[in-house]
Rosetta silent file (secondary structure, phi, psi, omega in degrees, C-alpha in Angstrom):
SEQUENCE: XXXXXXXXXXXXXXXXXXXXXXXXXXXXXXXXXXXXXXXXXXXXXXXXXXXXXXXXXXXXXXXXXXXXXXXXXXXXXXXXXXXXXXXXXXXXXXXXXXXXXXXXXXXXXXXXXXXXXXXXXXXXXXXXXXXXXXXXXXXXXXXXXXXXXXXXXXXXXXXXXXXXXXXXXXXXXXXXXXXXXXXXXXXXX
SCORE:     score description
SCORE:     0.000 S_00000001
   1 L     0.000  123.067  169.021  -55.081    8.255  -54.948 S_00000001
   2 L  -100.774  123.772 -131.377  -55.631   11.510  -55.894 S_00000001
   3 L   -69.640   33.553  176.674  -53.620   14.624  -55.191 S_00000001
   4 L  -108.159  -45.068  144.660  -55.922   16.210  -53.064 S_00000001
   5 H   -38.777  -71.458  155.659  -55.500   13.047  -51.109 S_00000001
   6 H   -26.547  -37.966  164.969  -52.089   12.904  -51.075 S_00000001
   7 H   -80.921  -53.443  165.515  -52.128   16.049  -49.982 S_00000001
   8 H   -28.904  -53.985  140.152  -54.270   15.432  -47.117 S_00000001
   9 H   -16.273  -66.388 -164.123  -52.281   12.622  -46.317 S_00000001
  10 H   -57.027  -57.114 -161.306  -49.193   15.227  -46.212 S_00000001
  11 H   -83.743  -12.945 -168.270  -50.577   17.431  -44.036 S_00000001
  12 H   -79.003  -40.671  168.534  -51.918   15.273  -41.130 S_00000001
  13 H   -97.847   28.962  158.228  -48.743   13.891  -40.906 S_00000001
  14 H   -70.134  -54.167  177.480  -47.066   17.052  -40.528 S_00000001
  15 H   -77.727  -33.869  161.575  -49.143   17.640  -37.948 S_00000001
  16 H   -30.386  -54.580 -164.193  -49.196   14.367  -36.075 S_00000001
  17 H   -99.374    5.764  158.563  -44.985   15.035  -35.951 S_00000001
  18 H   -83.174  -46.148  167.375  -45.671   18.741  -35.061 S_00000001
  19 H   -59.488  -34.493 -147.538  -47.491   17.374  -32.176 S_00000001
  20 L  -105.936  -10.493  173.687  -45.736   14.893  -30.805 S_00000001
  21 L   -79.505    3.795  170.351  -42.270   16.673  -31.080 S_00000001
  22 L   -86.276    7.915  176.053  -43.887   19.156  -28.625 S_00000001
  23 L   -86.007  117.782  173.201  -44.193   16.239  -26.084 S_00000001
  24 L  -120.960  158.094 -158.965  -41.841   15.499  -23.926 S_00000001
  25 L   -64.609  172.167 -150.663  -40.807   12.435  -22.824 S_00000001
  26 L  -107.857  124.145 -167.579  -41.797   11.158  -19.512 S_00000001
  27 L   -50.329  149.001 -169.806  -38.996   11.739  -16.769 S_00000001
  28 L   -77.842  154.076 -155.766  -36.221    9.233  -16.572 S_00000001
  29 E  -140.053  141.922 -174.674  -36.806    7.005  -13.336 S_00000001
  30 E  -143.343   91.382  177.890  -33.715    4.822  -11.902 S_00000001
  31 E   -62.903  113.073 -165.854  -34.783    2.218   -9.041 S_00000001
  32 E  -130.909  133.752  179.802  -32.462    1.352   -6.617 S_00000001
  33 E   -50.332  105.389 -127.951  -33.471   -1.654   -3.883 S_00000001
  34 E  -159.245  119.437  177.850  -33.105   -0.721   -0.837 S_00000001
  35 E   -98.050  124.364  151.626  -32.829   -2.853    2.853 S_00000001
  36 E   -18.733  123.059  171.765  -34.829   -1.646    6.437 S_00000001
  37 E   114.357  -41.604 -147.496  -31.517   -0.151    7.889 S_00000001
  38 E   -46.244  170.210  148.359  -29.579    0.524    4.743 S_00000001
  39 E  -164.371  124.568 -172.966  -27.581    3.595    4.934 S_00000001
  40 L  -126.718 -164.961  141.961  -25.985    5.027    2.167 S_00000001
  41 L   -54.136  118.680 -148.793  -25.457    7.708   -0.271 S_00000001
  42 L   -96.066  129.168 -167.761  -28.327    9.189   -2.126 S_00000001
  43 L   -74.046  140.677 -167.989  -27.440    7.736   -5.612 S_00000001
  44 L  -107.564   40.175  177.996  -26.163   10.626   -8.327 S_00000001
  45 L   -78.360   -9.032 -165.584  -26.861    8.533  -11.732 S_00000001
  46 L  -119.146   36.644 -178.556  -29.605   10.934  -12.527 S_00000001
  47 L   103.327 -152.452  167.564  -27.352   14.699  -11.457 S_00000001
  48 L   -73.096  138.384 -167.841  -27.874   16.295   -8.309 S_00000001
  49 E  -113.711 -179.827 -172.576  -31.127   15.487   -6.236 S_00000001
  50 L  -147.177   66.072 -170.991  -33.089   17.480   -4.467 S_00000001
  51 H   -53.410  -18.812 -173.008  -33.830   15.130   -1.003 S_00000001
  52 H  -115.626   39.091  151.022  -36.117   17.828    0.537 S_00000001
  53 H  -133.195   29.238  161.208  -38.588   17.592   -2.033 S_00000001
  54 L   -81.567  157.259 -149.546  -38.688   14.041   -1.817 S_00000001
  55 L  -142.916  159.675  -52.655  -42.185   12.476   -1.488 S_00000001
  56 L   -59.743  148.982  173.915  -43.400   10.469    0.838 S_00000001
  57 L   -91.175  -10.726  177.200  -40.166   11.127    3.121 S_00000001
  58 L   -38.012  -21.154 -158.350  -41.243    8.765    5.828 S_00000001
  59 L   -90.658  -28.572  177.530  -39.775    5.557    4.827 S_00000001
  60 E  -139.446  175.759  177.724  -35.985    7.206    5.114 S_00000001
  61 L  -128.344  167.109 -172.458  -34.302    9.884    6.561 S_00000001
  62 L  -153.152  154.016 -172.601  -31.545   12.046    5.292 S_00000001
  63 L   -78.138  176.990 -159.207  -28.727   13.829    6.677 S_00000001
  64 L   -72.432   -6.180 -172.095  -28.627   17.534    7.037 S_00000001
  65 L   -92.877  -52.899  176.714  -26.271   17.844    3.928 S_00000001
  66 L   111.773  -17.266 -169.494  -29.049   16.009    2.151 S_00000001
  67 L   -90.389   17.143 -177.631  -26.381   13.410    0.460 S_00000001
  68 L  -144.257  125.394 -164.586  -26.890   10.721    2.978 S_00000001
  69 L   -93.045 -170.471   82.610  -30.224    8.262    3.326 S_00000001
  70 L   -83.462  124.454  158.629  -31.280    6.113    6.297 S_00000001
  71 E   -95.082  123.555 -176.982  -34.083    3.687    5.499 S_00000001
  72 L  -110.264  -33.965  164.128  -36.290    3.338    8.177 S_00000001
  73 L  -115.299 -152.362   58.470  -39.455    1.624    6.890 S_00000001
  74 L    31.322   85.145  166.017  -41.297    0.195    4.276 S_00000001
  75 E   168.535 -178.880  146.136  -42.295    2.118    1.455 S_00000001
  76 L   -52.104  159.708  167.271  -41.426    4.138   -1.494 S_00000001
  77 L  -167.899   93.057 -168.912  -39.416    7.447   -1.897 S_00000001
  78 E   -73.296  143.368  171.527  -39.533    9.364   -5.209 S_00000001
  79 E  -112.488  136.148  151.418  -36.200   12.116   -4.852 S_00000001
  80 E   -72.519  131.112  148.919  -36.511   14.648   -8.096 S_00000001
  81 E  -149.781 -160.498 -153.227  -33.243   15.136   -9.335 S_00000001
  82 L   -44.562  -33.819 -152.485  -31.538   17.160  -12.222 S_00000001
  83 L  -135.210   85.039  157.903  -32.019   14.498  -14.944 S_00000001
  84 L    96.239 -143.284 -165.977  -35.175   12.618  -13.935 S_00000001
  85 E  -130.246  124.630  163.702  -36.424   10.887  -10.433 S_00000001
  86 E   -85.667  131.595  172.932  -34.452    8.481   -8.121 S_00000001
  87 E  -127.225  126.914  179.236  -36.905    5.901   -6.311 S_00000001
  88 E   -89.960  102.687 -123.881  -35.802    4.407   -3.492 S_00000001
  89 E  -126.617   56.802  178.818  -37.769    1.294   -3.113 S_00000001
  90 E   -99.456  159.101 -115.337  -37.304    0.086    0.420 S_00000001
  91 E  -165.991  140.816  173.872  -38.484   -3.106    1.150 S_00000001
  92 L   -48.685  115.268  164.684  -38.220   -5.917    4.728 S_00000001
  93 L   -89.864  153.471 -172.925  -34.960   -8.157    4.184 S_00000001
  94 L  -122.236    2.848  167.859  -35.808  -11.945    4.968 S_00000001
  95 L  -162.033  156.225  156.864  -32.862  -13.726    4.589 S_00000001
  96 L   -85.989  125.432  152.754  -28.517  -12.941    5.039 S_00000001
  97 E  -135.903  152.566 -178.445  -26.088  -14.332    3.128 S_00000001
  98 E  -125.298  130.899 -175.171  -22.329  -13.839    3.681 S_00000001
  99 L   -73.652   74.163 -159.429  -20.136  -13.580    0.760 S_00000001
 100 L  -141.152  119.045 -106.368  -17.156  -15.124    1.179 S_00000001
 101 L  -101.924  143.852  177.678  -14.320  -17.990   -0.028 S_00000001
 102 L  -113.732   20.902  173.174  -15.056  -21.049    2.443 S_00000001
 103 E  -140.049  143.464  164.240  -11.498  -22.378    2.339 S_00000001
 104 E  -147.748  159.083  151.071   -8.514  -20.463    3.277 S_00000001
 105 L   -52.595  136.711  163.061   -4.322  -20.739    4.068 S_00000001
 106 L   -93.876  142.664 -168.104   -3.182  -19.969    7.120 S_00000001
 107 L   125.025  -21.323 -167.340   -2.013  -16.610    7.478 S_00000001
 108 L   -82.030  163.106 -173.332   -4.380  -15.637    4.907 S_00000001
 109 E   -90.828   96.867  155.808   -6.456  -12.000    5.597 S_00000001
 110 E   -44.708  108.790  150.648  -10.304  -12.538    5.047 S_00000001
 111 E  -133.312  140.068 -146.152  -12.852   -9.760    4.032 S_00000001
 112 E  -142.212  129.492  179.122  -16.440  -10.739    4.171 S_00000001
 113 E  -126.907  134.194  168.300  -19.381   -8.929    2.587 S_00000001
 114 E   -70.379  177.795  159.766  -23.204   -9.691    3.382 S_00000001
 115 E  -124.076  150.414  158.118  -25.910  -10.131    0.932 S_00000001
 116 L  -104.162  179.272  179.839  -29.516   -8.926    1.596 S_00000001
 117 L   176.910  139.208  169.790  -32.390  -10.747    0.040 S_00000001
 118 L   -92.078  162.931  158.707  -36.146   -9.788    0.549 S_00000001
 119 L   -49.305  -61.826  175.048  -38.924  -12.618    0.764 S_00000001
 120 L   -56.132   21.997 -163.475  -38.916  -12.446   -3.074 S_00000001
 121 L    50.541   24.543 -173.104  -35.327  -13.177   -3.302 S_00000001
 122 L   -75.031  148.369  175.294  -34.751   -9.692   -4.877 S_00000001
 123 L  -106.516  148.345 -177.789  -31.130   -8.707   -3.333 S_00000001
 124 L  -100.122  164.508 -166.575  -31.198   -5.466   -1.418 S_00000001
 125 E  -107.660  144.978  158.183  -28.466   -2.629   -0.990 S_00000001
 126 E  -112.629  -33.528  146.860  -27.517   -1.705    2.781 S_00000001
 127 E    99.736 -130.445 -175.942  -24.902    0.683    1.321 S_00000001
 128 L   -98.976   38.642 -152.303  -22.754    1.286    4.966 S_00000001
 129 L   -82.514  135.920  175.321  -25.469    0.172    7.218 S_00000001
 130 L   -87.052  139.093 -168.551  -23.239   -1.671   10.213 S_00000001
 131 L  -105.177  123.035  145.352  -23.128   -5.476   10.128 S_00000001
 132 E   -70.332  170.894 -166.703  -21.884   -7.421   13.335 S_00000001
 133 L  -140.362  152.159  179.012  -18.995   -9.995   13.043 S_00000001
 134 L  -167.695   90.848  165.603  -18.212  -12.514   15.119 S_00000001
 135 E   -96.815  134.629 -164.390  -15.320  -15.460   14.344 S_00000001
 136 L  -138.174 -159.518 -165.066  -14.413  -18.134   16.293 S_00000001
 137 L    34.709 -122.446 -153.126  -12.307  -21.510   16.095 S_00000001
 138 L   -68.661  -16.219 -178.395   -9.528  -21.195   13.368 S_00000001
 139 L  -131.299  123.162 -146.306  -10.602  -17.582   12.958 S_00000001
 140 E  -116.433  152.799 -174.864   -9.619  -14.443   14.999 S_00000001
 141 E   -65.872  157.072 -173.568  -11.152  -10.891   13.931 S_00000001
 142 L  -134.399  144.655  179.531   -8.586   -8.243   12.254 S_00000001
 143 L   -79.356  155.926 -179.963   -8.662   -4.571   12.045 S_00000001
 144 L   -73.793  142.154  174.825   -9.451   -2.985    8.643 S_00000001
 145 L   -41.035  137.728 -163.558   -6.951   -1.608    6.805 S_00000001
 146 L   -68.480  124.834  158.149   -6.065    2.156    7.261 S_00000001
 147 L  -103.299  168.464  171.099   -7.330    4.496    5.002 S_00000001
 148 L  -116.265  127.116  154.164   -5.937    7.709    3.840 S_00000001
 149 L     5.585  -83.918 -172.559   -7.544   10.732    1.874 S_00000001
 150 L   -94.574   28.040  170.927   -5.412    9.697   -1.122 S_00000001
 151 L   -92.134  176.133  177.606   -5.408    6.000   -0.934 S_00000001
 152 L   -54.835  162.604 -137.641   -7.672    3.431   -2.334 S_00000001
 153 L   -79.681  177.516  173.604  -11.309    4.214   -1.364 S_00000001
 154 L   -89.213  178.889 -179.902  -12.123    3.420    2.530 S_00000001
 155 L  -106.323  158.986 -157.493  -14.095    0.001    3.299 S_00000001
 156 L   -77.065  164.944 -179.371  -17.475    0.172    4.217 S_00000001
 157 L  -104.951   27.524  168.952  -18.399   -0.910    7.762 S_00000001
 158 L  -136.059   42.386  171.141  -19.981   -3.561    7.065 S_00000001
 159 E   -96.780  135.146  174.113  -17.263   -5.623    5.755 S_00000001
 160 E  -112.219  162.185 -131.353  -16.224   -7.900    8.114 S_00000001
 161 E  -160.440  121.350  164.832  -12.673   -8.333    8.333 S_00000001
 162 E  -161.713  172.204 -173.983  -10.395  -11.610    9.836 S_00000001
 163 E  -131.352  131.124  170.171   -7.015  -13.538    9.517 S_00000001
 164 L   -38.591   48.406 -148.142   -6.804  -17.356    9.229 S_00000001
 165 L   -99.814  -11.025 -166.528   -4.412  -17.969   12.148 S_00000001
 166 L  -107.464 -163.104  159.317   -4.805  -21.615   12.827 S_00000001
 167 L  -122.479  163.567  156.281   -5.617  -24.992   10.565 S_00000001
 168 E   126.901 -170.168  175.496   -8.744  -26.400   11.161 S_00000001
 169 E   -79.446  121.477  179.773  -12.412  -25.254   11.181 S_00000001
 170 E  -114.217  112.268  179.817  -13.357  -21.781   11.546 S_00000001
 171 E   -70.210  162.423  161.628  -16.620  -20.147   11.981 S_00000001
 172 E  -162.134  126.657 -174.616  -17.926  -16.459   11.083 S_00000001
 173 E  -107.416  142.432 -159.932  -21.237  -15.487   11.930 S_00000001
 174 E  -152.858  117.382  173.020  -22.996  -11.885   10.619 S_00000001
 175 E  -104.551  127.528 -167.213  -25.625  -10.054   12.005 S_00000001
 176 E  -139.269   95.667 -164.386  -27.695   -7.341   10.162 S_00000001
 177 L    90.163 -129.552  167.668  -30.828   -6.182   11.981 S_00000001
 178 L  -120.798   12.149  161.718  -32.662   -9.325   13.371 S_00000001
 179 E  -110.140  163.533  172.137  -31.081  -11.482   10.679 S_00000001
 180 E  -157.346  160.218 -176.954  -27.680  -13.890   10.877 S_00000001
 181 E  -171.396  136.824 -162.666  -26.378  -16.075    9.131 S_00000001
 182 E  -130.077  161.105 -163.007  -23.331  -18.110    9.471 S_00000001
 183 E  -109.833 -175.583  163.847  -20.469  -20.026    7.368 S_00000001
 184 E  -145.366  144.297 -148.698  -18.010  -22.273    8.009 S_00000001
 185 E  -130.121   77.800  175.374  -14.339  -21.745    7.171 S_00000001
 186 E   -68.509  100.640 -159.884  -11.610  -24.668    6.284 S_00000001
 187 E  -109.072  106.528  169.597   -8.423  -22.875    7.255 S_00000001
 188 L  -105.302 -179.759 -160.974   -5.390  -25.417    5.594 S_00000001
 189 L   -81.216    0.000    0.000   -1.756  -25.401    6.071 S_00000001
């Protein structure tokens, strides 16, 4: 190789790395799952968003503050925000599950969390979307704990909440939408 080459060589890839640091990278994108219903928070991993220049807005709605979503259909929903794009991906749930220990003491205090699941088994967020409750036999419903300003955070309302009072078998059934889906409970001494 001779140094006319070498120089050639030299210079192209000066410019090749002249070019490409004037490129900038392609905005960061953070996907969050999202169930018909949900209602939540607009998630802040990528800064502060900017909800009224999200595109398309049909599929959710957002409070007047802008920091609060409803998903109402089916569809996409890019939000710009400071540090890239949030996409809100919401999507039909097909099946309920409820997350919860299937043996308990009596006496003991129960909180119960759904699952969402799409036909592809992806699991979906509902964020504080309201779930019914319902408990029967061995199991009677309980109010949620109090919160305070400067206590431990409050619990979402779609926690279901119950106390063990008997022995024996106890049901608890949870409704989200037009799905349910129900458990059974072994409440020992």
């Amino acid at each position: 190789m001779t140094s006319a080459d070498t120089t050639l060589r030299a210079v192209l890839i000066a410019m090749t790395l002249g070019i490409l640091s004037g490129c900038k990278s392609p905005p960061r994108e953070s996907v969050h799952l999202v169930a018909v219903g949900a209602r939540d928070r607009v998630p802040s991993v990528l800064g502060p968003c900017r909800t009224a220049d999200a595109r398309p807005s049909a599929p959710v709605q957002f409070s007047l503050a802008g920091d609060i979503y409803e998903a109402m259909s089916k569809g996409r929903v890019r939000i710009p925000c400071e540090q890239g794009v949030v996409v809100l991906d919401v999507r039909r749930p097909s099946r309920l599950d409820i997350d919860s220990s299937q043996v308990a003491k009596r006496g003991d205090m129960l909180a119960m969390q759904v699952r969402v699941f799409d036909e592809e088994n992806a699991r979906l967020t509902i964020g504080d979307a309201p779930v019914s409750w319902s408990f029967s036999g061995a199991l009677a419903p309980r109010q949620p704990p109090v919160c305070d300003d400067g206590e431990e955070a409050c619990p979402l309302r779609n926690v279901g909440f119950a106390r063990a009072y008997d022995e024996g078998a106890g049901e608890v059934v949870a409704r989200f939408g037009a799905l349910s889906a129900r458990i059974a409970v072994n409440v020992l001494p």
